[in-house]
C-alpha positions as a Markdown table, in Angstrom:
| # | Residue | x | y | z |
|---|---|---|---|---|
| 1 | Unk | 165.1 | 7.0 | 80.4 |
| 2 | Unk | 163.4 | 9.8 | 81.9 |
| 3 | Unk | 164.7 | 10.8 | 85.2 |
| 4 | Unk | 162.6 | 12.1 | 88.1 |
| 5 | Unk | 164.5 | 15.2 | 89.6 |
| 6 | Unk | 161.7 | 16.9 | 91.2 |
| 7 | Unk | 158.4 | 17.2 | 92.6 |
| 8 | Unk | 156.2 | 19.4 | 94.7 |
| 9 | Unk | 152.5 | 19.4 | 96.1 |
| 10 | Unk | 150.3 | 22.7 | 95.1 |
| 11 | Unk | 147.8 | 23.7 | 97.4 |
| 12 | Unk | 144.8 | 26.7 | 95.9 |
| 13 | Unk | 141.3 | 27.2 | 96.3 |
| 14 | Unk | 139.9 | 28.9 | 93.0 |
| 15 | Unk | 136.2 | 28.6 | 94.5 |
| 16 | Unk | 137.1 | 25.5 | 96.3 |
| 17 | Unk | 140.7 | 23.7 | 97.7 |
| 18 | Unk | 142.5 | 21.5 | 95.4 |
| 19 | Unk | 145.7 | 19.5 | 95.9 |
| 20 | Unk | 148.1 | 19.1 | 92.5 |
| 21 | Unk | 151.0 | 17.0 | 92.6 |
| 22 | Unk | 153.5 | 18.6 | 89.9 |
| 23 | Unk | 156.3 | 15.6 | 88.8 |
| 24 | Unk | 159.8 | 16.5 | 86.7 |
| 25 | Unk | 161.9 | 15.0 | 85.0 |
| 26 | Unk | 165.7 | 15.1 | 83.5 |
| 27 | Unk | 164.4 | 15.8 | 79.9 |
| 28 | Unk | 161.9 | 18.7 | 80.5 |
| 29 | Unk | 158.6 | 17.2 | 81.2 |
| 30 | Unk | 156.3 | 17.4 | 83.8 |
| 31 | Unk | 153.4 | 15.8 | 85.3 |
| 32 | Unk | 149.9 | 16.9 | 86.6 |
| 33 | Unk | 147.9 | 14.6 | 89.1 |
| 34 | Unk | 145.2 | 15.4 | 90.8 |
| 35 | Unk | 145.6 | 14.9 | 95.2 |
| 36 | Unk | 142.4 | 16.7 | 96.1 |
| 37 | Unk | 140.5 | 14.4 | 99.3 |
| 38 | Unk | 137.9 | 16.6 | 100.1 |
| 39 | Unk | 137.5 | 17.9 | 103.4 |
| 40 | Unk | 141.0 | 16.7 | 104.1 |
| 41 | Unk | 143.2 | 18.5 | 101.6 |
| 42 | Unk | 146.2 | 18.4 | 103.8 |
| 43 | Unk | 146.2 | 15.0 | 104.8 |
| 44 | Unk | 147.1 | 13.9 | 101.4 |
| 45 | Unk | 149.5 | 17.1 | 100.9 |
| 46 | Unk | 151.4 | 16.1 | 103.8 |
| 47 | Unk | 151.7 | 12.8 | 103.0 |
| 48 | Unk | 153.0 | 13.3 | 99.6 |
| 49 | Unk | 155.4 | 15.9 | 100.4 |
| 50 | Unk | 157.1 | 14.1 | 103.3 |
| 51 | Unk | 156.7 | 10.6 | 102.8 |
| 52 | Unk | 156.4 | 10.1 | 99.0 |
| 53 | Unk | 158.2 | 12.5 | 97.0 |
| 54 | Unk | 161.4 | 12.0 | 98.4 |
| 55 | Unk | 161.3 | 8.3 | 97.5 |
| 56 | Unk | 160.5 | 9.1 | 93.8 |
| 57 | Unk | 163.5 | 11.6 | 93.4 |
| 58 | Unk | 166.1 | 9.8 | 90.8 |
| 59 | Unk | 163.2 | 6.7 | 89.9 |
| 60 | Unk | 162.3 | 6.4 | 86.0 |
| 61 | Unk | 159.3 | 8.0 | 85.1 |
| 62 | Unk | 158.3 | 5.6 | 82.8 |
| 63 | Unk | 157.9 | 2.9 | 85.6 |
| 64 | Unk | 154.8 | 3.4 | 85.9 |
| 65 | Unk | 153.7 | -0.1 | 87.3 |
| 66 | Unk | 156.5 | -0.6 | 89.7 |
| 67 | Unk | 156.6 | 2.5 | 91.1 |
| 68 | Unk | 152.8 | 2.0 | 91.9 |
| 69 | Unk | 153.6 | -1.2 | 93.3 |
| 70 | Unk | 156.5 | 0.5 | 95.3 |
| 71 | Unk | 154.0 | 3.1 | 96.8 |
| 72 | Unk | 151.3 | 0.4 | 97.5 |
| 73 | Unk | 153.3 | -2.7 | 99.0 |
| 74 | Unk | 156.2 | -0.5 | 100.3 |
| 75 | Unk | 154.0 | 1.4 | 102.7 |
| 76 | Unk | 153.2 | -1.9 | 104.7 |
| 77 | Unk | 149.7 | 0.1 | 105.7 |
| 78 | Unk | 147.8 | -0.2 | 102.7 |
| 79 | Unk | 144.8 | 1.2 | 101.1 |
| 80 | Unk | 142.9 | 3.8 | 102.6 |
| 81 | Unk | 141.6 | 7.0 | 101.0 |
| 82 | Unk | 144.6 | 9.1 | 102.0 |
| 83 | Unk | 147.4 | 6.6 | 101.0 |
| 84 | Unk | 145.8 | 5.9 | 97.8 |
| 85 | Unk | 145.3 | 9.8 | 96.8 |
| 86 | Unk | 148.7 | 10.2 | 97.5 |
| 87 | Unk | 149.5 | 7.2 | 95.0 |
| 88 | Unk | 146.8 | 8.0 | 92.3 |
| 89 | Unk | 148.3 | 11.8 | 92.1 |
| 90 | Unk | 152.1 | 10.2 | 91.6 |
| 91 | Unk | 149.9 | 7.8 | 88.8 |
| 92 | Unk | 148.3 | 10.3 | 87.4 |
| 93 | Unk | 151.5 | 12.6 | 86.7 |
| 94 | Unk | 153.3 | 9.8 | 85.3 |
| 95 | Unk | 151.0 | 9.0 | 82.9 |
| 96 | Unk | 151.2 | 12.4 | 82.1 |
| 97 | Unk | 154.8 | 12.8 | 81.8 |
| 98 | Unk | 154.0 | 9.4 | 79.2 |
| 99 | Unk | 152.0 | 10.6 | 77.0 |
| 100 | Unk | 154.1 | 13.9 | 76.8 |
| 101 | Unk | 157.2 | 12.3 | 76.1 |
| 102 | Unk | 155.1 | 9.5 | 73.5 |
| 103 | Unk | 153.6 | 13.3 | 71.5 |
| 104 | Unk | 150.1 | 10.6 | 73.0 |
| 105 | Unk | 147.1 | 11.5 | 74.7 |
| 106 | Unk | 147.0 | 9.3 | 76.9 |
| 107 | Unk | 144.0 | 7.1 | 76.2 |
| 108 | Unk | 146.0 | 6.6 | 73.0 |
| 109 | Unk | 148.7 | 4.7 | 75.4 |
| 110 | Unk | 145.9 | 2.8 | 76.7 |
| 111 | Unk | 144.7 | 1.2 | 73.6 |
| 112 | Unk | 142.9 | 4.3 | 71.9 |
| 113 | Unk | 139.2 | 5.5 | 71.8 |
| 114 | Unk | 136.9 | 2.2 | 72.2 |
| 115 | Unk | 134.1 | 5.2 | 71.3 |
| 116 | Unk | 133.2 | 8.5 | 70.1 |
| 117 | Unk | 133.0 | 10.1 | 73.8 |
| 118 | Unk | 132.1 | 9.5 | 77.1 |
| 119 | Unk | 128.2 | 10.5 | 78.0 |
| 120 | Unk | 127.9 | 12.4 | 81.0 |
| 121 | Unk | 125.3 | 13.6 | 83.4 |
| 122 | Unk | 124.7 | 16.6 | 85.0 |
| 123 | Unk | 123.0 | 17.7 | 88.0 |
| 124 | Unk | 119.6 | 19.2 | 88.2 |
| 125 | Unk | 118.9 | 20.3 | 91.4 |
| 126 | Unk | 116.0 | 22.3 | 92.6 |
| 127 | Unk | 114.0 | 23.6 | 96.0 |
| 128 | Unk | 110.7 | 21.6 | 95.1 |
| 129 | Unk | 109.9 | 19.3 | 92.1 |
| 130 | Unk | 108.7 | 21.9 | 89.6 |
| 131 | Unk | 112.3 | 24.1 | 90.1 |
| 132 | Unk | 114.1 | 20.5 | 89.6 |
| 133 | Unk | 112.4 | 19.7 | 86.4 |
| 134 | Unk | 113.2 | 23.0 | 85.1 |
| 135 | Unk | 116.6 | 22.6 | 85.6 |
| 136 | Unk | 116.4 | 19.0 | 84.2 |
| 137 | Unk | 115.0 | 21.1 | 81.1 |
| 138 | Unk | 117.6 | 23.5 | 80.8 |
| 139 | Unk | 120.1 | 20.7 | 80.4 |
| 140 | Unk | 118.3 | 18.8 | 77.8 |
| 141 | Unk | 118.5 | 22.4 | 76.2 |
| 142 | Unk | 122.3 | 22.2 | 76.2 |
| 143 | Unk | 122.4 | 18.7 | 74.6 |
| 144 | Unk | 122.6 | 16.2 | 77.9 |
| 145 | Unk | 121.5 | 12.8 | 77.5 |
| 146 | Unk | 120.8 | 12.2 | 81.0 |
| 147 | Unk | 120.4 | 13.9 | 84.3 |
| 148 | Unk | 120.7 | 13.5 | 88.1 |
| 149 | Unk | 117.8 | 14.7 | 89.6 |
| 150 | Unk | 117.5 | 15.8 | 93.7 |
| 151 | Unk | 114.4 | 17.8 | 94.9 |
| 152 | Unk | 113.9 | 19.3 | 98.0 |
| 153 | Unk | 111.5 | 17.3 | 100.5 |
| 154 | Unk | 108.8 | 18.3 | 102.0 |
| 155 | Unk | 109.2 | 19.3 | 105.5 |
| 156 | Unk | 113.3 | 18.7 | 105.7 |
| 157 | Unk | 115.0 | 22.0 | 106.1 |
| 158 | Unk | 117.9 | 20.9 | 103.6 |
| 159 | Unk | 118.4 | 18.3 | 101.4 |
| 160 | Unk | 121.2 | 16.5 | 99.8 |
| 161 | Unk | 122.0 | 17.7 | 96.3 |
| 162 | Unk | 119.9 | 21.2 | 96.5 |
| 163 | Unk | 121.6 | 24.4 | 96.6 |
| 164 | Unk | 121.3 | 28.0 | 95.7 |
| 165 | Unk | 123.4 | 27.6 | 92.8 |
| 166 | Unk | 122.1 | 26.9 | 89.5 |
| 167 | Unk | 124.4 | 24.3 | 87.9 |
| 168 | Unk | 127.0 | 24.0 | 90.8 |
| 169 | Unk | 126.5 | 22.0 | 94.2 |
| 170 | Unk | 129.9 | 22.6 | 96.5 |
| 171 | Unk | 129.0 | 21.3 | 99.7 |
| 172 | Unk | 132.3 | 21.9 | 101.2 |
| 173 | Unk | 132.0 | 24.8 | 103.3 |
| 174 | Unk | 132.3 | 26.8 | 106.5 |
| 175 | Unk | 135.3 | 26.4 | 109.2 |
| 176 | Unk | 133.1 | 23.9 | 111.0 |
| 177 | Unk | 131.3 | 21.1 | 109.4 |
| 178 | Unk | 126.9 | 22.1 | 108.8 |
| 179 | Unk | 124.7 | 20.0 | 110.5 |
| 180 | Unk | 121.8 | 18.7 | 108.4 |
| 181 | Unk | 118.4 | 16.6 | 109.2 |
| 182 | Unk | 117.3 | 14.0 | 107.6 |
| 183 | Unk | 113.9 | 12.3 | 107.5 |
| 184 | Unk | 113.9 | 8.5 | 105.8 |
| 185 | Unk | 110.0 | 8.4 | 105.8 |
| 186 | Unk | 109.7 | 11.9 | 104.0 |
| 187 | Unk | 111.9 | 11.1 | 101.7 |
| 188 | Unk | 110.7 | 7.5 | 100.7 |
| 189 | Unk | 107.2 | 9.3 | 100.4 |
| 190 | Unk | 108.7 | 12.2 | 98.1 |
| 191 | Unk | 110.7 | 10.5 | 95.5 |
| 192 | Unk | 108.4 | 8.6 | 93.6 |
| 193 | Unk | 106.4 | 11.8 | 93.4 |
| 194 | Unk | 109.3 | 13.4 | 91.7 |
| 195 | Unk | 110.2 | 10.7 | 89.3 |
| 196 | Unk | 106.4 | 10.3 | 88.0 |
| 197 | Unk | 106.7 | 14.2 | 87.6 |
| 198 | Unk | 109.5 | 14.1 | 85.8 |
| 199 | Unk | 108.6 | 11.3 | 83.3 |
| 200 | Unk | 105.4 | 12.8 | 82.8 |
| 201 | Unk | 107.2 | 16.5 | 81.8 |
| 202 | Unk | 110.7 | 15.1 | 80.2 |
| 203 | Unk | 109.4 | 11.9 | 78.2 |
| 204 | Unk | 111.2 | 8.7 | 78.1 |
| 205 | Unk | 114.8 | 9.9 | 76.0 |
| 206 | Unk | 116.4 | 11.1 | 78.7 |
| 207 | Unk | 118.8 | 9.2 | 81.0 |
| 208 | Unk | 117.3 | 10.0 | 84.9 |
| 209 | Unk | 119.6 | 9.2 | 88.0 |
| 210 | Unk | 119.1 | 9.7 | 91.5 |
| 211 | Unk | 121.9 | 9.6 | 94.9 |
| 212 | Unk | 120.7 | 8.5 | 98.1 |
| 213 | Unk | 123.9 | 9.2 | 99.5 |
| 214 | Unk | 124.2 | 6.3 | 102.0 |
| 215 | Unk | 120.7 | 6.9 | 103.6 |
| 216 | Unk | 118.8 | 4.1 | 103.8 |
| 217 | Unk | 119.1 | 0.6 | 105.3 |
| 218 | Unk | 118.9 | -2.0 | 102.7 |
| 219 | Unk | 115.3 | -3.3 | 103.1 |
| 220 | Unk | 114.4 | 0.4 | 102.9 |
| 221 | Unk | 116.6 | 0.7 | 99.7 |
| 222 | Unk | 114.7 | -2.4 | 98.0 |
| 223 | Unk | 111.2 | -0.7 | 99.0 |
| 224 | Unk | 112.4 | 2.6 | 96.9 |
| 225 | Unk | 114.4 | 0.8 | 94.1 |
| 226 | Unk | 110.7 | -1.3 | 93.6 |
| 227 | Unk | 108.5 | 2.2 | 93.5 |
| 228 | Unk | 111.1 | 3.6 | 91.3 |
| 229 | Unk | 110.8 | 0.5 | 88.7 |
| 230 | Unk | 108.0 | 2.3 | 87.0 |
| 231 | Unk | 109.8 | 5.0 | 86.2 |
| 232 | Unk | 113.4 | 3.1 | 84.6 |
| 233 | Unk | 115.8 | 4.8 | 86.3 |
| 234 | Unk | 119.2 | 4.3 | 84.5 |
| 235 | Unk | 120.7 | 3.8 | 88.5 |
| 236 | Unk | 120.0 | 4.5 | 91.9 |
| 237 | Unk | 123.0 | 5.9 | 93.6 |
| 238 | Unk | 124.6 | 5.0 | 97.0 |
| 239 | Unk | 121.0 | 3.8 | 98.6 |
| 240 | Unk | 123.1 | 2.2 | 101.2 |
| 241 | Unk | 126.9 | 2.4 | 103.0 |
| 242 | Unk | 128.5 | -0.5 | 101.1 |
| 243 | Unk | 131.4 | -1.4 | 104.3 |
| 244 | Unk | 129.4 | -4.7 | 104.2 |
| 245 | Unk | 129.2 | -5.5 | 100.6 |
| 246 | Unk | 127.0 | -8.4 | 101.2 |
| 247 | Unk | 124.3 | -5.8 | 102.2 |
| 248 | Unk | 123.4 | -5.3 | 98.5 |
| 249 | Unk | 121.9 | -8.8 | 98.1 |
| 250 | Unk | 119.1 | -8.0 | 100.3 |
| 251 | Unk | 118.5 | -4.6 | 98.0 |
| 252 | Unk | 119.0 | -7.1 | 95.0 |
| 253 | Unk | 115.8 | -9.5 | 96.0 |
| 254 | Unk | 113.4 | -6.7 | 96.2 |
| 255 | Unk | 114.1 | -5.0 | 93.1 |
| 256 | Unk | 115.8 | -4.1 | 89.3 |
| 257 | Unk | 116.7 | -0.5 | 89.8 |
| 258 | Unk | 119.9 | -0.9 | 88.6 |
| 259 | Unk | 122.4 | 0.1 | 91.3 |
| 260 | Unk | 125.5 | 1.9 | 91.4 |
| 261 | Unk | 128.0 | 2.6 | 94.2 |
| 262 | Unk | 131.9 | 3.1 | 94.8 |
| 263 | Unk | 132.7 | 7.3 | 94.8 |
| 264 | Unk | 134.2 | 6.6 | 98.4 |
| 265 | Unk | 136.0 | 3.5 | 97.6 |
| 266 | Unk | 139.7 | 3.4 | 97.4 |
| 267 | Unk | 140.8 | -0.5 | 96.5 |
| 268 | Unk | 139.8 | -3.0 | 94.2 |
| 269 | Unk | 138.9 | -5.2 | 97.9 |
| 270 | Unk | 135.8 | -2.6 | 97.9 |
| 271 | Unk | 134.0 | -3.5 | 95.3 |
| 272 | Unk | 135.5 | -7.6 | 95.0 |
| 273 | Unk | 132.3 | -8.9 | 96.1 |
| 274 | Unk | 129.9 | -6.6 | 95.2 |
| 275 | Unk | 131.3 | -7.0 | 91.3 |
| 276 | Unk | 131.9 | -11.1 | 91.4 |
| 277 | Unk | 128.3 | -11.9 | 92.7 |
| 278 | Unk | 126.9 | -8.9 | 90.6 |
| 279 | Unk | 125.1 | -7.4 | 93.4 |
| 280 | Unk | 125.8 | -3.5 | 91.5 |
| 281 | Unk | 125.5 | -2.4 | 87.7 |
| 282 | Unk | 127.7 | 0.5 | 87.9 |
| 283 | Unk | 131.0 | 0.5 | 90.0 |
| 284 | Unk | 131.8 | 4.4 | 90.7 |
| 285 | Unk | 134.8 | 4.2 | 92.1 |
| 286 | Unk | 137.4 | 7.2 | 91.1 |
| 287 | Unk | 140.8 | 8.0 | 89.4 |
| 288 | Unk | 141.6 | 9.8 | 92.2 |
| 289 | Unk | 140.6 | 8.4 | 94.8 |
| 290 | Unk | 141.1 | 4.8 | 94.0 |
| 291 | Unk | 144.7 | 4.4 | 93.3 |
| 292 | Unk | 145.2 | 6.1 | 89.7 |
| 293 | Unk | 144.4 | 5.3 | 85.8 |
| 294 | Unk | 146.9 | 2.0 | 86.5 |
| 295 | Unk | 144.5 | 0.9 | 89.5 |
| 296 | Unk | 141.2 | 2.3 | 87.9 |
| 297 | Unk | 142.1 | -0.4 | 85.4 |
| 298 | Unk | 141.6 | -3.3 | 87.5 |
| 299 | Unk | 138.6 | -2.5 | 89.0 |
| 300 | Unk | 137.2 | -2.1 | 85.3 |
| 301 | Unk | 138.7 | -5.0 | 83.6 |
| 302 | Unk | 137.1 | -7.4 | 86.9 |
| 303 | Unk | 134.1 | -5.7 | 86.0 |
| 304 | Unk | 133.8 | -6.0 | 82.5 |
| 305 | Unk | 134.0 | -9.9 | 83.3 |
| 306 | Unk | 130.6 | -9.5 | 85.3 |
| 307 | Unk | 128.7 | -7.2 | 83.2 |
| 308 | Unk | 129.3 | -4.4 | 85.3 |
| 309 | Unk | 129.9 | -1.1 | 83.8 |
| 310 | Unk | 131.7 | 2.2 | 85.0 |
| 311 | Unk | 130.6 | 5.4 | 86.3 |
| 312 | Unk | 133.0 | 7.4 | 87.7 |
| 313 | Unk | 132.4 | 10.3 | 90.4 |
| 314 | Unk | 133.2 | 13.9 | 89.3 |
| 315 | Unk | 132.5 | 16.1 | 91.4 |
| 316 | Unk | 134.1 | 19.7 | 91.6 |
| 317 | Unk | 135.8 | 18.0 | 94.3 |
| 318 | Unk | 138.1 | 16.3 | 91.6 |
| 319 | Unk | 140.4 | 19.1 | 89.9 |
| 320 | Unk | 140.2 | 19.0 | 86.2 |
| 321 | Unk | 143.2 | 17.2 | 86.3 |
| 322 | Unk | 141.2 | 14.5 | 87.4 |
| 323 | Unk | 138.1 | 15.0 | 84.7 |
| 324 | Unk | 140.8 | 14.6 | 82.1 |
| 325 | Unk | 142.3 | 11.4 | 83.4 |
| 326 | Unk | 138.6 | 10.0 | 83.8 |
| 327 | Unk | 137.9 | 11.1 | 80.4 |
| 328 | Unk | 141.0 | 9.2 | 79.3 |
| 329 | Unk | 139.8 | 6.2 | 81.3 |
| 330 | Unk | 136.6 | 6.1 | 79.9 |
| 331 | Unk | 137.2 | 6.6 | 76.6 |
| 332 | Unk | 139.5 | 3.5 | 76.3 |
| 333 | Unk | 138.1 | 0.8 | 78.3 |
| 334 | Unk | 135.4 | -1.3 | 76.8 |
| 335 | Unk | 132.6 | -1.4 | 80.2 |
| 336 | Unk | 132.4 | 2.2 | 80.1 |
| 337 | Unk | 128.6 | 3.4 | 81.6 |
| 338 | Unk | 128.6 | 7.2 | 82.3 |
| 339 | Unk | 130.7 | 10.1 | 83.3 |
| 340 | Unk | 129.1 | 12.9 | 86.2 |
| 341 | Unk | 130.2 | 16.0 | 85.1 |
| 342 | Unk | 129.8 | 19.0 | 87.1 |
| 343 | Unk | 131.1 | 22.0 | 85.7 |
| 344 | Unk | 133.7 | 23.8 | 87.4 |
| 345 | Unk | 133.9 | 27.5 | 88.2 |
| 346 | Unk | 135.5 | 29.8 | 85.8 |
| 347 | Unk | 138.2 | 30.9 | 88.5 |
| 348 | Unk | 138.9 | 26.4 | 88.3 |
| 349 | Unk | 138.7 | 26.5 | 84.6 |
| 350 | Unk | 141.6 | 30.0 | 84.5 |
| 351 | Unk | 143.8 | 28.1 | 87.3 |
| 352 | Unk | 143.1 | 24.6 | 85.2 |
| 353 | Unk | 143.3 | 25.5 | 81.1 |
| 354 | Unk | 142.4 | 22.2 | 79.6 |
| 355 | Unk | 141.1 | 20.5 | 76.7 |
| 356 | Unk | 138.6 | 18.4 | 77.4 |
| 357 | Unk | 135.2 | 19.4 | 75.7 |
| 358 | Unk | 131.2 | 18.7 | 76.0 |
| 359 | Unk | 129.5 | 18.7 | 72.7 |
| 360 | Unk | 126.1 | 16.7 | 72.4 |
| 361 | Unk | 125.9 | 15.1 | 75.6 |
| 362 | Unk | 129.5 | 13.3 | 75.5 |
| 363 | Unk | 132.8 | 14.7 | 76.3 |
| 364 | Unk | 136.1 | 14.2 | 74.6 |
| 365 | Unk | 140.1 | 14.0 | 76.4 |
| 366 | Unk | 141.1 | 16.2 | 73.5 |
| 367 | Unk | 144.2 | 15.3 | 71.5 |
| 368 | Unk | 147.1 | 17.4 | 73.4 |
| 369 | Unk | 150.1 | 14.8 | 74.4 |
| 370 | Unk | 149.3 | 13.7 | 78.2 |
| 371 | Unk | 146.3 | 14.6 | 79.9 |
| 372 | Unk | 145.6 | 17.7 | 78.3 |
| 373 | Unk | 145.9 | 19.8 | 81.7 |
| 374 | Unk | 147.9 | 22.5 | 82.9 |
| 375 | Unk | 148.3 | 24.6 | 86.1 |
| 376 | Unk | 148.7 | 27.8 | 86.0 |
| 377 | Unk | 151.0 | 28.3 | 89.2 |
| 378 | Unk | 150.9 | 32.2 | 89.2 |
| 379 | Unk | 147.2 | 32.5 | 89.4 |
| 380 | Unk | 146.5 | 29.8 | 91.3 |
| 381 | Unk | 149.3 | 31.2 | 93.8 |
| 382 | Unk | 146.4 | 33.8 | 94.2 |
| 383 | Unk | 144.1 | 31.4 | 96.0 |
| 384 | Unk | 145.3 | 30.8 | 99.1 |
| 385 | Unk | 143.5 | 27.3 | 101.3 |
| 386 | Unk | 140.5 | 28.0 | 103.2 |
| 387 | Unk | 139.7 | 25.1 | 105.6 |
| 388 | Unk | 136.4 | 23.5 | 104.5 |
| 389 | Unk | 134.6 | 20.6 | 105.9 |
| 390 | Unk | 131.7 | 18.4 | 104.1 |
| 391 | Unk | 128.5 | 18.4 | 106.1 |
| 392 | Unk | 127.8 | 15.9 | 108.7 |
| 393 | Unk | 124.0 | 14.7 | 109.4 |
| 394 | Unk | 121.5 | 13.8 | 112.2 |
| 395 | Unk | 117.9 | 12.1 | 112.2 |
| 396 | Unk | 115.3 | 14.4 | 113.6 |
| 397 | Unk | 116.0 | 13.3 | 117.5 |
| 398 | Unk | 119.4 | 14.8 | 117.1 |
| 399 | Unk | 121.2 | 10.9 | 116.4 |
| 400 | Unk | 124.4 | 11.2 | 114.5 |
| 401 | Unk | 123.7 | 9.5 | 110.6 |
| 402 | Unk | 125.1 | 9.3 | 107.1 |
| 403 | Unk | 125.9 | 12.1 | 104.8 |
């Protein structure tokens, strides 16, 4: 059996911070897993480096399940997005190590390609309607099969989702967190607006998504899920904080804008209720941030028994490590939805060499033993952490509010 003998945290910011756990073993193999909380990078570092790795030193590798277990029920203070990080990077890697010592990919260990690829969307983000649909344009142009849009509103300084990039939106930035504003009645004006737009210039054969991003109260939610009916949106994202789960019933009654949620859930318990009474369609809950491929799993397969389908976050806040264990994911469970894809920098892609690929809207794992990822330590030793904080949000009389 494979022998843990080492294993050590990487911290490097090639255009943004990422945190890699690297895993060896007594045979030659190592492990990649993604540790990257965003905005709090060195939480998770910390915790891995003195309070995980030196209870994995001398464990088999190839215990996958009980050494989750271990890291989940031996902490006593369970869940939590820094805890189970820490446990999905230590998942991640020894799926890795797996597949390497197997000659696998690794969806190949999970029960092998239930389809062609996983279709993903990309972002097309623009300062008013007309920039937006042109970047919604540009992707159909590169093969996409659906597309997030976000506009700028009307009289709101900033908006979520818009930036001065082209095809990249990195919100973490600055010592200090931004302060935004946000205005619910300008938005629920806007968005219909841009939706009608967009049908009317992109035609009905592309996928459109929209985020709220936690922003609305439920009842407010319903009323822009109903205006958006017309227009067949394949979801409407995070249109309110899900910490009371039953919340999405009232959102349920007023419309059937299919609804997706979970990028800042970390547990199964998040998404129990909102799966079993199928209050959501899409359950976006992440490899990395939700415990690993091993827990990631759960969450699906109690899905898949209510209809509900995946759609994992990927944000450049997830390393590539973590776009190839998604793409593993979702290429081998049978309730896959959709895959967000947001390219990464070409500094990311040098420290990151990978072999996941986008051809015709879907992206593929690639056939290399593992995940398909490695790090290239010299390089990335180049980019040294730069403290970054998400934004943080206020209504127009200065109260504090969601980002």
């Amino acid at each position: 059996m494979p022998r843990i003998t080492a294993a050590r945290v990487i911290v490097t910011r090639p255009g943004r911070n990422f945190v890699t756990l690297k895993i060896e073993t007594d045979e030659g193999v190592y492990g990649l897993g993604d540790a990257t909380l965003n905005g709090r990078e060195l939480a998770v570092a910390s915790y891995l480096t003195d309070h995980v790795i030196p209870c994995l030193i001398g464990r088999d590798a190839h215990s996958i399940e009980d050494i989750w277990q271990y890291l989940y029920k031996g902490a006593y203070w369970r869940r939590g997005p820094v805890t189970m990080t820490a446990i999905a990077a230590v998942d991640m890697a020894l799926w890795d190590i797996k597949g390497k010592l197997a000659g696998m990919p690794v969806y190949q260990l999970l029960g092998g390609a239930a389809r062609e690829g996983c279709m993903v969307y990309g972002h097309a983000n623009g300062s008013d309607i007309a920039e937006t649909i042109e970047r919604a344009q540009e992707y159909l142009e590169q093969g996409y099969r659906a597309v997030r849009l976000q506009s700028g509103v009307p009289g709101m300084a900033t908006t979520y989702g818009v930036s001065g990039e082209r095809f990249y939106y990195e919100p973490a930035k600055g010592s200090l967190p931004e302060e935004s504003q946000w205005s619910t009645a300008k938005y629920m004006r806007f968005v219909p607006e841009l939706f009608q737009k967009a049908r009317d210039a992109l035609g009905w054969d592309i996928h459109l998504l929209h985020d709220v991003h936690h922003r609305l109260t439920p009842i407010e939610a319903g009323r822009l899920g109903r205006d958006l009916e017309p227009y067949r949106l394949f979801w409407l994202e995070d249109a309110t904080p899900a910490e009371n789960q039953a919340a999405f019933r009232l959102i349920r009654q007023h419309t059937t804008t299919p609804l997706a949620v979970g990028e800042i859930f970390n547990s199964i318990w998040d998404a129990k209720q909102l799966i079993e009474e199928q209050l959501i369609d899409y359950i976006r809950a992440t490899v990395v941030h939700a415990g690993g491929i091993t827990h990631l799993r759960r969450v699906a397969a109690l899905a898949d028994l209510y209809q509900v389908r995946t759609g994992c976050h990927g944000a450049t806040d997830l390393s590539p490590v973590c776009m190839a264990a998604a793409l593993h994911f979702g290429l081998s469970i049978p309730n896959f939805g959709i895959q967000e894809y947001m390219r990464h920098s070409e500094e990311t892609d040098a420290v990151f060499p990978h072999a996941y690929s986008f051809e015709r809207g879907l992206m593929h794992p690639g056939d290399k033993p593992g995940l398909g990822v490695d790090i290239d330590e010299v390089l990335a030793a180049k980019y040294e952490y730069k403290r970054a904080y998400l934004p943080v949000n206020r209504l127009e009389d200065g109260t504090m509010f969601n980002w």
